[in-house]
Amino acid sequence: MQRLTRRVLTHLLAVLAISIVSGVQVADAHTSVVSTNPIYKSTLTSMPSNISITFTEPLMQIGEKKVNSISLTEPNGRLLNLATEISEASTLVATLPQREFIDGTYLVSYRVVSEDGHPVSGSYELYLNHPSEMATTTSPPASHEEHESFFHIHQIHLIEAGVGGILLILWWGYRRFNAEQSE
């Protein structure tokens, strides 16, 4: 009977561990940037025809209503609202006007809503020929994200690994305790 109780408790602990680890994914509901084109903080010799940002989750679409946007702030502080569209489910693309652009630092800002309804915004810099002497963009850098950061991209995976490791240590301790009790 005692052996059956230990076996049932071991299986319950395994089911609990799987439930907790799989439940961690649900807690992180916000989308994040996977890649940008042009690449974050790249120095360009000419402005591209479009800017694209790919996210970890599909973006929300509400009929004709635009809930996702990209804007571009020029080195002189002028804000360009760009025509944007969703290309594939998780990539937002903005078309730049065909005109002359001045050299310096450009701030790309975005606001998107993932399919789960959470809005996310951020910004990053691009340089045309060289960075500006002094940043004259009007958008605050407070929403800036490090898009190429390993920890930013894999945050949920690290949390899951940590929870799994803790549960594995608890399971091992439980098994060892039971083995010592039966001796």
mmCIF file with all atom_site columns, C-alpha atoms in Angstrom:
data_model
loop_
_atom_site.group_PDB
_atom_site.id
_atom_site.type_symbol
_atom_site.label_atom_id
_atom_site.label_alt_id
_atom_site.label_comp_id
_atom_site.label_asym_id
_atom_site.label_entity_id
_atom_site.label_seq_id
_atom_site.pdbx_PDB_ins_code
_atom_site.Cartn_x
_atom_site.Cartn_y
_atom_site.Cartn_z
_atom_site.occupancy
_atom_site.B_iso_or_equiv
_atom_site.pdbx_formal_charge
_atom_site.auth_seq_id
_atom_site.auth_comp_id
_atom_site.auth_asym_id
_atom_site.auth_atom_id
_atom_site.pdbx_PDB_model_num
ATOM 1   C CA . MET A 1 1   ? 0.000   0.000  0.000   1.00 0.00 ? 1   MET A CA 1
ATOM 2   C CA . GLN A 1 2   ? 2.829   2.379  0.892   1.00 0.00 ? 2   GLN A CA 1
ATOM 3   C CA . ARG A 1 3   ? 4.515   1.614  -2.466  1.00 0.00 ? 3   ARG A CA 1
ATOM 4   C CA . LEU A 1 4   ? 1.258   2.455  -4.305  1.00 0.00 ? 4   LEU A CA 1
ATOM 5   C CA . THR A 1 5   ? 0.961   5.749  -2.401  1.00 0.00 ? 5   THR A CA 1
ATOM 6   C CA . ARG A 1 6   ? 4.518   6.721  -3.344  1.00 0.00 ? 6   ARG A CA 1
ATOM 7   C CA . ARG A 1 7   ? 3.882   5.852  -6.991  1.00 0.00 ? 7   ARG A CA 1
ATOM 8   C CA . VAL A 1 8   ? 0.664   7.909  -7.082  1.00 0.00 ? 8   VAL A CA 1
ATOM 9   C CA . LEU A 1 9   ? 2.403   10.884 -5.438  1.00 0.00 ? 9   LEU A CA 1
ATOM 10  C CA . THR A 1 10  ? 5.297   10.642 -7.915  1.00 0.00 ? 10  THR A CA 1
ATOM 11  C CA . HIS A 1 11  ? 2.879   10.693 -10.845 1.00 0.00 ? 11  HIS A CA 1
ATOM 12  C CA . LEU A 1 12  ? 0.930   13.612 -9.363  1.00 0.00 ? 12  LEU A CA 1
ATOM 13  C CA . LEU A 1 13  ? 4.172   15.549 -8.928  1.00 0.00 ? 13  LEU A CA 1
ATOM 14  C CA . ALA A 1 14  ? 5.070   14.872 -12.582 1.00 0.00 ? 14  ALA A CA 1
ATOM 15  C CA . VAL A 1 15  ? 1.634   16.063 -13.749 1.00 0.00 ? 15  VAL A CA 1
ATOM 16  C CA . LEU A 1 16  ? 1.962   19.163 -11.561 1.00 0.00 ? 16  LEU A CA 1
ATOM 17  C CA . ALA A 1 17  ? 5.399   19.921 -13.018 1.00 0.00 ? 17  ALA A CA 1
ATOM 18  C CA . ILE A 1 18  ? 4.135   19.624 -16.593 1.00 0.00 ? 18  ILE A CA 1
ATOM 19  C CA . SER A 1 19  ? 1.113   21.801 -15.778 1.00 0.00 ? 19  SER A CA 1
ATOM 20  C CA . ILE A 1 20  ? 3.228   24.543 -14.240 1.00 0.00 ? 20  ILE A CA 1
ATOM 21  C CA . VAL A 1 21  ? 5.819   24.589 -17.015 1.00 0.00 ? 21  VAL A CA 1
ATOM 22  C CA . SER A 1 22  ? 3.187   24.647 -19.766 1.00 0.00 ? 22  SER A CA 1
ATOM 23  C CA . GLY A 1 23  ? 1.213   27.319 -17.889 1.00 0.00 ? 23  GLY A CA 1
ATOM 24  C CA . VAL A 1 24  ? 4.168   29.715 -17.835 1.00 0.00 ? 24  VAL A CA 1
ATOM 25  C CA . GLN A 1 25  ? 3.780   30.358 -21.572 1.00 0.00 ? 25  GLN A CA 1
ATOM 26  C CA . VAL A 1 26  ? 0.242   31.694 -21.066 1.00 0.00 ? 26  VAL A CA 1
ATOM 27  C CA . ALA A 1 27  ? 1.451   34.259 -18.518 1.00 0.00 ? 27  ALA A CA 1
ATOM 28  C CA . ASP A 1 28  ? 3.681   36.052 -21.057 1.00 0.00 ? 28  ASP A CA 1
ATOM 29  C CA . ALA A 1 29  ? 1.028   37.526 -23.339 1.00 0.00 ? 29  ALA A CA 1
ATOM 30  C CA . HIS A 1 30  ? 2.932   40.375 -24.975 1.00 0.00 ? 30  HIS A CA 1
ATOM 31  C CA . THR A 1 31  ? 4.459   40.168 -28.410 1.00 0.00 ? 31  THR A CA 1
ATOM 32  C CA . SER A 1 32  ? 8.032   41.278 -28.943 1.00 0.00 ? 32  SER A CA 1
ATOM 33  C CA . VAL A 1 33  ? 10.255  42.145 -31.887 1.00 0.00 ? 33  VAL A CA 1
ATOM 34  C CA . VAL A 1 34  ? 12.050  39.286 -33.636 1.00 0.00 ? 34  VAL A CA 1
ATOM 35  C CA . SER A 1 35  ? 13.729  41.287 -36.405 1.00 0.00 ? 35  SER A CA 1
ATOM 36  C CA . THR A 1 36  ? 13.769  44.639 -38.172 1.00 0.00 ? 36  THR A CA 1
ATOM 37  C CA . ASN A 1 37  ? 14.628  45.512 -41.746 1.00 0.00 ? 37  ASN A CA 1
ATOM 38  C CA . PRO A 1 38  ? 16.747  47.591 -42.042 1.00 0.00 ? 38  PRO A CA 1
ATOM 39  C CA . ILE A 1 39  ? 18.519  46.177 -39.012 1.00 0.00 ? 39  ILE A CA 1
ATOM 40  C CA . TYR A 1 40  ? 18.358  48.081 -35.730 1.00 0.00 ? 40  TYR A CA 1
ATOM 41  C CA . LYS A 1 41  ? 20.978  50.871 -35.538 1.00 0.00 ? 41  LYS A CA 1
ATOM 42  C CA . SER A 1 42  ? 22.292  50.198 -39.036 1.00 0.00 ? 42  SER A CA 1
ATOM 43  C CA . THR A 1 43  ? 24.042  52.904 -41.077 1.00 0.00 ? 43  THR A CA 1
ATOM 44  C CA . LEU A 1 44  ? 22.504  53.186 -44.533 1.00 0.00 ? 44  LEU A CA 1
ATOM 45  C CA . THR A 1 45  ? 23.844  54.920 -47.646 1.00 0.00 ? 45  THR A CA 1
ATOM 46  C CA . SER A 1 46  ? 20.302  55.469 -48.957 1.00 0.00 ? 46  SER A CA 1
ATOM 47  C CA . MET A 1 47  ? 16.856  55.140 -47.435 1.00 0.00 ? 47  MET A CA 1
ATOM 48  C CA . PRO A 1 48  ? 15.047  51.901 -48.269 1.00 0.00 ? 48  PRO A CA 1
ATOM 49  C CA . SER A 1 49  ? 11.689  51.817 -50.022 1.00 0.00 ? 49  SER A CA 1
ATOM 50  C CA . ASN A 1 50  ? 10.096  50.242 -46.942 1.00 0.00 ? 50  ASN A CA 1
ATOM 51  C CA . ILE A 1 51  ? 10.660  49.349 -43.300 1.00 0.00 ? 51  ILE A CA 1
ATOM 52  C CA . SER A 1 52  ? 9.496   46.035 -41.849 1.00 0.00 ? 52  SER A CA 1
ATOM 53  C CA . ILE A 1 53  ? 9.283   44.740 -38.298 1.00 0.00 ? 53  ILE A CA 1
ATOM 54  C CA . THR A 1 54  ? 8.568   41.077 -37.484 1.00 0.00 ? 54  THR A CA 1
ATOM 55  C CA . PHE A 1 55  ? 7.024   40.137 -34.127 1.00 0.00 ? 55  PHE A CA 1
ATOM 56  C CA . THR A 1 56  ? 6.769   36.899 -32.130 1.00 0.00 ? 56  THR A CA 1
ATOM 57  C CA . GLU A 1 57  ? 2.968   36.739 -32.421 1.00 0.00 ? 57  GLU A CA 1
ATOM 58  C CA . PRO A 1 58  ? 0.399   37.450 -35.136 1.00 0.00 ? 58  PRO A CA 1
ATOM 59  C CA . LEU A 1 59  ? -0.855  41.046 -35.231 1.00 0.00 ? 59  LEU A CA 1
ATOM 60  C CA . MET A 1 60  ? -4.498  42.012 -34.802 1.00 0.00 ? 60  MET A CA 1
ATOM 61  C CA . GLN A 1 61  ? -6.508  43.206 -37.778 1.00 0.00 ? 61  GLN A CA 1
ATOM 62  C CA . ILE A 1 62  ? -9.912  44.843 -37.336 1.00 0.00 ? 62  ILE A CA 1
ATOM 63  C CA . GLY A 1 63  ? -11.425 45.184 -40.777 1.00 0.00 ? 63  GLY A CA 1
ATOM 64  C CA . GLU A 1 64  ? -10.251 48.458 -42.334 1.00 0.00 ? 64  GLU A CA 1
ATOM 65  C CA . LYS A 1 65  ? -9.292  50.032 -38.986 1.00 0.00 ? 65  LYS A CA 1
ATOM 66  C CA . LYS A 1 66  ? -5.531  50.584 -38.608 1.00 0.00 ? 66  LYS A CA 1
ATOM 67  C CA . VAL A 1 67  ? -4.465  49.381 -35.158 1.00 0.00 ? 67  VAL A CA 1
ATOM 68  C CA . ASN A 1 68  ? -0.808  48.791 -36.095 1.00 0.00 ? 68  ASN A CA 1
ATOM 69  C CA . SER A 1 69  ? 1.481   51.593 -37.226 1.00 0.00 ? 69  SER A CA 1
ATOM 70  C CA . ILE A 1 70  ? 5.061   52.612 -37.947 1.00 0.00 ? 70  ILE A CA 1
ATOM 71  C CA . SER A 1 71  ? 6.208   56.226 -37.951 1.00 0.00 ? 71  SER A CA 1
ATOM 72  C CA . LEU A 1 72  ? 9.548   57.762 -38.848 1.00 0.00 ? 72  LEU A CA 1
ATOM 73  C CA . THR A 1 73  ? 11.021  60.844 -37.157 1.00 0.00 ? 73  THR A CA 1
ATOM 74  C CA . GLU A 1 74  ? 13.622  62.624 -39.261 1.00 0.00 ? 74  GLU A CA 1
ATOM 75  C CA . PRO A 1 75  ? 16.822  64.156 -37.842 1.00 0.00 ? 75  PRO A CA 1
ATOM 76  C CA . ASN A 1 76  ? 15.175  67.610 -37.941 1.00 0.00 ? 76  ASN A CA 1
ATOM 77  C CA . GLY A 1 77  ? 12.302  66.366 -35.739 1.00 0.00 ? 77  GLY A CA 1
ATOM 78  C CA . ARG A 1 78  ? 9.710   66.115 -38.500 1.00 0.00 ? 78  ARG A CA 1
ATOM 79  C CA . LEU A 1 79  ? 7.370   63.145 -38.010 1.00 0.00 ? 79  LEU A CA 1
ATOM 80  C CA . LEU A 1 80  ? 6.330   61.071 -41.024 1.00 0.00 ? 80  LEU A CA 1
ATOM 81  C CA . ASN A 1 81  ? 3.290   58.868 -40.530 1.00 0.00 ? 81  ASN A CA 1
ATOM 82  C CA . LEU A 1 82  ? 3.743   56.024 -42.976 1.00 0.00 ? 82  LEU A CA 1
ATOM 83  C CA . ALA A 1 83  ? 1.231   53.841 -44.777 1.00 0.00 ? 83  ALA A CA 1
ATOM 84  C CA . THR A 1 84  ? 1.492   50.440 -43.107 1.00 0.00 ? 84  THR A CA 1
ATOM 85  C CA . GLU A 1 85  ? 0.158   46.993 -43.861 1.00 0.00 ? 85  GLU A CA 1
ATOM 86  C CA . ILE A 1 86  ? 0.502   43.534 -42.396 1.00 0.00 ? 86  ILE A CA 1
ATOM 87  C CA . SER A 1 87  ? 2.546   41.224 -44.570 1.00 0.00 ? 87  SER A CA 1
ATOM 88  C CA . GLU A 1 88  ? 2.176   37.673 -43.308 1.00 0.00 ? 88  GLU A CA 1
ATOM 89  C CA . ALA A 1 89  ? 0.558   37.392 -39.890 1.00 0.00 ? 89  ALA A CA 1
ATOM 90  C CA . SER A 1 90  ? 3.344   38.819 -37.731 1.00 0.00 ? 90  SER A CA 1
ATOM 91  C CA . THR A 1 91  ? 5.208   41.306 -39.972 1.00 0.00 ? 91  THR A CA 1
ATOM 92  C CA . LEU A 1 92  ? 4.321   44.990 -40.251 1.00 0.00 ? 92  LEU A CA 1
ATOM 93  C CA . VAL A 1 93  ? 5.595   46.827 -43.334 1.00 0.00 ? 93  VAL A CA 1
ATOM 94  C CA . ALA A 1 94  ? 5.639   50.599 -43.906 1.00 0.00 ? 94  ALA A CA 1
ATOM 95  C CA . THR A 1 95  ? 6.287   52.181 -47.299 1.00 0.00 ? 95  THR A CA 1
ATOM 96  C CA . LEU A 1 96  ? 8.517   55.268 -47.306 1.00 0.00 ? 96  LEU A CA 1
ATOM 97  C CA . PRO A 1 97  ? 7.798   58.181 -49.637 1.00 0.00 ? 97  PRO A CA 1
ATOM 98  C CA . GLN A 1 98  ? 10.112  58.524 -52.625 1.00 0.00 ? 98  GLN A CA 1
ATOM 99  C CA . ARG A 1 99  ? 11.960  61.758 -51.949 1.00 0.00 ? 99  ARG A CA 1
ATOM 100 C CA . GLU A 1 100 ? 15.299  63.091 -50.749 1.00 0.00 ? 100 GLU A CA 1
ATOM 101 C CA . PHE A 1 101 ? 16.145  62.306 -47.112 1.00 0.00 ? 101 PHE A CA 1
ATOM 102 C CA . ILE A 1 102 ? 18.654  64.296 -45.069 1.00 0.00 ? 102 ILE A CA 1
ATOM 103 C CA . ASP A 1 103 ? 21.652  62.600 -43.441 1.00 0.00 ? 103 ASP A CA 1
ATOM 104 C CA . GLY A 1 104 ? 21.510  61.790 -39.756 1.00 0.00 ? 104 GLY A CA 1
ATOM 105 C CA . THR A 1 105 ? 19.641  59.799 -37.125 1.00 0.00 ? 105 THR A CA 1
ATOM 106 C CA . TYR A 1 106 ? 16.110  58.556 -37.863 1.00 0.00 ? 106 TYR A CA 1
ATOM 107 C CA . LEU A 1 107 ? 13.839  57.184 -35.169 1.00 0.00 ? 107 LEU A CA 1
ATOM 108 C CA . VAL A 1 108 ? 11.516  54.358 -36.216 1.00 0.00 ? 108 VAL A CA 1
ATOM 109 C CA . SER A 1 109 ? 8.565   54.108 -33.804 1.00 0.00 ? 109 SER A CA 1
ATOM 110 C CA . TYR A 1 110 ? 5.920   51.416 -33.841 1.00 0.00 ? 110 TYR A CA 1
ATOM 111 C CA . ARG A 1 111 ? 2.691   50.561 -32.079 1.00 0.00 ? 111 ARG A CA 1
ATOM 112 C CA . VAL A 1 112 ? 1.117   47.155 -32.639 1.00 0.00 ? 112 VAL A CA 1
ATOM 113 C CA . VAL A 1 113 ? -1.647  45.085 -31.105 1.00 0.00 ? 113 VAL A CA 1
ATOM 114 C CA . SER A 1 114 ? -1.087  41.346 -30.976 1.00 0.00 ? 114 SER A CA 1
ATOM 115 C CA . GLU A 1 115 ? -3.996  38.982 -31.574 1.00 0.00 ? 115 GLU A CA 1
ATOM 116 C CA . ASP A 1 116 ? -4.444  38.589 -27.815 1.00 0.00 ? 116 ASP A CA 1
ATOM 117 C CA . GLY A 1 117 ? -5.328  42.311 -27.626 1.00 0.00 ? 117 GLY A CA 1
ATOM 118 C CA . HIS A 1 118 ? -2.212  43.657 -25.888 1.00 0.00 ? 118 HIS A CA 1
ATOM 119 C CA . PRO A 1 119 ? -0.755  46.857 -27.401 1.00 0.00 ? 119 PRO A CA 1
ATOM 120 C CA . VAL A 1 120 ? 3.031   47.067 -27.605 1.00 0.00 ? 120 VAL A CA 1
ATOM 121 C CA . SER A 1 121 ? 5.092   50.053 -28.674 1.00 0.00 ? 121 SER A CA 1
ATOM 122 C CA . GLY A 1 122 ? 8.764   50.828 -29.050 1.00 0.00 ? 122 GLY A CA 1
ATOM 123 C CA . SER A 1 123 ? 11.331  52.556 -31.185 1.00 0.00 ? 123 SER A CA 1
ATOM 124 C CA . TYR A 1 124 ? 14.803  52.148 -32.603 1.00 0.00 ? 124 TYR A CA 1
ATOM 125 C CA . GLU A 1 125 ? 17.313  54.212 -34.560 1.00 0.00 ? 125 GLU A CA 1
ATOM 126 C CA . LEU A 1 126 ? 18.560  54.088 -38.138 1.00 0.00 ? 126 LEU A CA 1
ATOM 127 C CA . TYR A 1 127 ? 21.361  56.253 -39.516 1.00 0.00 ? 127 TYR A CA 1
ATOM 128 C CA . LEU A 1 128 ? 21.500  57.702 -43.012 1.00 0.00 ? 128 LEU A CA 1
ATOM 129 C CA . ASN A 1 129 ? 25.238  57.961 -43.850 1.00 0.00 ? 129 ASN A CA 1
ATOM 130 C CA . HIS A 1 130 ? 26.123  58.838 -40.229 1.00 0.00 ? 130 HIS A CA 1
ATOM 131 C CA . PRO A 1 131 ? 24.460  59.481 -36.844 1.00 0.00 ? 131 PRO A CA 1
ATOM 132 C CA . SER A 1 132 ? 23.377  63.042 -36.133 1.00 0.00 ? 132 SER A CA 1
ATOM 133 C CA . GLU A 1 133 ? 25.766  65.219 -34.139 1.00 0.00 ? 133 GLU A CA 1
ATOM 134 C CA . MET A 1 134 ? 23.078  65.787 -31.525 1.00 0.00 ? 134 MET A CA 1
ATOM 135 C CA . ALA A 1 135 ? 19.877  63.801 -31.397 1.00 0.00 ? 135 ALA A CA 1
ATOM 136 C CA . THR A 1 136 ? 17.072  66.159 -32.367 1.00 0.00 ? 136 THR A CA 1
ATOM 137 C CA . THR A 1 137 ? 14.296  63.608 -32.553 1.00 0.00 ? 137 THR A CA 1
ATOM 138 C CA . THR A 1 138 ? 11.201  64.473 -30.568 1.00 0.00 ? 138 THR A CA 1
ATOM 139 C CA . SER A 1 139 ? 10.223  60.988 -29.450 1.00 0.00 ? 139 SER A CA 1
ATOM 140 C CA . PRO A 1 140 ? 11.550  59.993 -26.028 1.00 0.00 ? 140 PRO A CA 1
ATOM 141 C CA . PRO A 1 141 ? 13.893  56.999 -25.956 1.00 0.00 ? 141 PRO A CA 1
ATOM 142 C CA . ALA A 1 142 ? 12.056  55.576 -22.926 1.00 0.00 ? 142 ALA A CA 1
ATOM 143 C CA . SER A 1 143 ? 10.205  53.027 -25.050 1.00 0.00 ? 143 SER A CA 1
ATOM 144 C CA . HIS A 1 144 ? 13.393  51.878 -26.791 1.00 0.00 ? 144 HIS A CA 1
ATOM 145 C CA . GLU A 1 145 ? 13.908  48.126 -26.888 1.00 0.00 ? 145 GLU A CA 1
ATOM 146 C CA . GLU A 1 146 ? 17.113  46.188 -27.428 1.00 0.00 ? 146 GLU A CA 1
ATOM 147 C CA . HIS A 1 147 ? 15.878  44.127 -30.366 1.00 0.00 ? 147 HIS A CA 1
ATOM 148 C CA . GLU A 1 148 ? 18.999  42.035 -30.715 1.00 0.00 ? 148 GLU A CA 1
ATOM 149 C CA . SER A 1 149 ? 19.235  41.097 -27.036 1.00 0.00 ? 149 SER A CA 1
ATOM 150 C CA . PHE A 1 150 ? 19.297  37.340 -26.399 1.00 0.00 ? 150 PHE A CA 1
ATOM 151 C CA . PHE A 1 151 ? 17.501  37.814 -23.082 1.00 0.00 ? 151 PHE A CA 1
ATOM 152 C CA . HIS A 1 152 ? 14.778  39.968 -24.665 1.00 0.00 ? 152 HIS A CA 1
ATOM 153 C CA . ILE A 1 153 ? 13.991  37.378 -27.313 1.00 0.00 ? 153 ILE A CA 1
ATOM 154 C CA . HIS A 1 154 ? 14.293  34.284 -25.069 1.00 0.00 ? 154 HIS A CA 1
ATOM 155 C CA . GLN A 1 155 ? 12.910  35.634 -21.774 1.00 0.00 ? 155 GLN A CA 1
ATOM 156 C CA . ILE A 1 156 ? 10.017  33.172 -21.584 1.00 0.00 ? 156 ILE A CA 1
ATOM 157 C CA . HIS A 1 157 ? 12.276  30.231 -22.446 1.00 0.00 ? 157 HIS A CA 1
ATOM 158 C CA . LEU A 1 158 ? 14.627  31.125 -19.595 1.00 0.00 ? 158 LEU A CA 1
ATOM 159 C CA . ILE A 1 159 ? 11.709  31.350 -17.155 1.00 0.00 ? 159 ILE A CA 1
ATOM 160 C CA . GLU A 1 160 ? 10.408  27.976 -18.300 1.00 0.00 ? 160 GLU A CA 1
ATOM 161 C CA . ALA A 1 161 ? 13.873  26.418 -17.931 1.00 0.00 ? 161 ALA A CA 1
ATOM 162 C CA . GLY A 1 162 ? 14.215  27.847 -14.418 1.00 0.00 ? 162 GLY A CA 1
ATOM 163 C CA . VAL A 1 163 ? 10.813  26.557 -13.310 1.00 0.00 ? 163 VAL A CA 1
ATOM 164 C CA . GLY A 1 164 ? 11.560  23.176 -14.885 1.00 0.00 ? 164 GLY A CA 1
ATOM 165 C CA . GLY A 1 165 ? 14.927  23.030 -13.109 1.00 0.00 ? 165 GLY A CA 1
ATOM 166 C CA . ILE A 1 166 ? 13.349  23.818 -9.742  1.00 0.00 ? 166 ILE A CA 1
ATOM 167 C CA . LEU A 1 167 ? 10.702  21.155 -10.260 1.00 0.00 ? 167 LEU A CA 1
ATOM 168 C CA . LEU A 1 168 ? 13.341  18.634 -11.294 1.00 0.00 ? 168 LEU A CA 1
ATOM 169 C CA . ILE A 1 169 ? 15.342  19.320 -8.116  1.00 0.00 ? 169 ILE A CA 1
ATOM 170 C CA . LEU A 1 170 ? 12.187  18.975 -5.986  1.00 0.00 ? 170 LEU A CA 1
ATOM 171 C CA . TRP A 1 171 ? 11.286  15.695 -7.709  1.00 0.00 ? 171 TRP A CA 1
ATOM 172 C CA . TRP A 1 172 ? 14.822  14.344 -7.193  1.00 0.00 ? 172 TRP A CA 1
ATOM 173 C CA . GLY A 1 173 ? 14.715  15.340 -3.513  1.00 0.00 ? 173 GLY A CA 1
ATOM 174 C CA . TYR A 1 174 ? 11.340  13.704 -3.082  1.00 0.00 ? 174 TYR A CA 1
ATOM 175 C CA . ARG A 1 175 ? 12.561  10.464 -4.688  1.00 0.00 ? 175 ARG A CA 1
ATOM 176 C CA . ARG A 1 176 ? 15.725  10.455 -2.566  1.00 0.00 ? 176 ARG A CA 1
ATOM 177 C CA . PHE A 1 177 ? 13.728  11.079 0.611   1.00 0.00 ? 177 PHE A CA 1
ATOM 178 C CA . ASN A 1 178 ? 11.406  8.182  -0.219  1.00 0.00 ? 178 ASN A CA 1
ATOM 179 C CA . ALA A 1 179 ? 14.363  5.896  -0.986  1.00 0.00 ? 179 ALA A CA 1
ATOM 180 C CA . GLU A 1 180 ? 15.927  6.685  2.408   1.00 0.00 ? 180 GLU A CA 1
ATOM 181 C CA . GLN A 1 181 ? 12.600  6.076  4.186   1.00 0.00 ? 181 GLN A CA 1
ATOM 182 C CA . SER A 1 182 ? 12.217  2.629  2.643   1.00 0.00 ? 182 SER A CA 1
ATOM 183 C CA . GLU A 1 183 ? 15.724  1.484  3.740   1.00 0.00 ? 183 GLU A CA 1
#
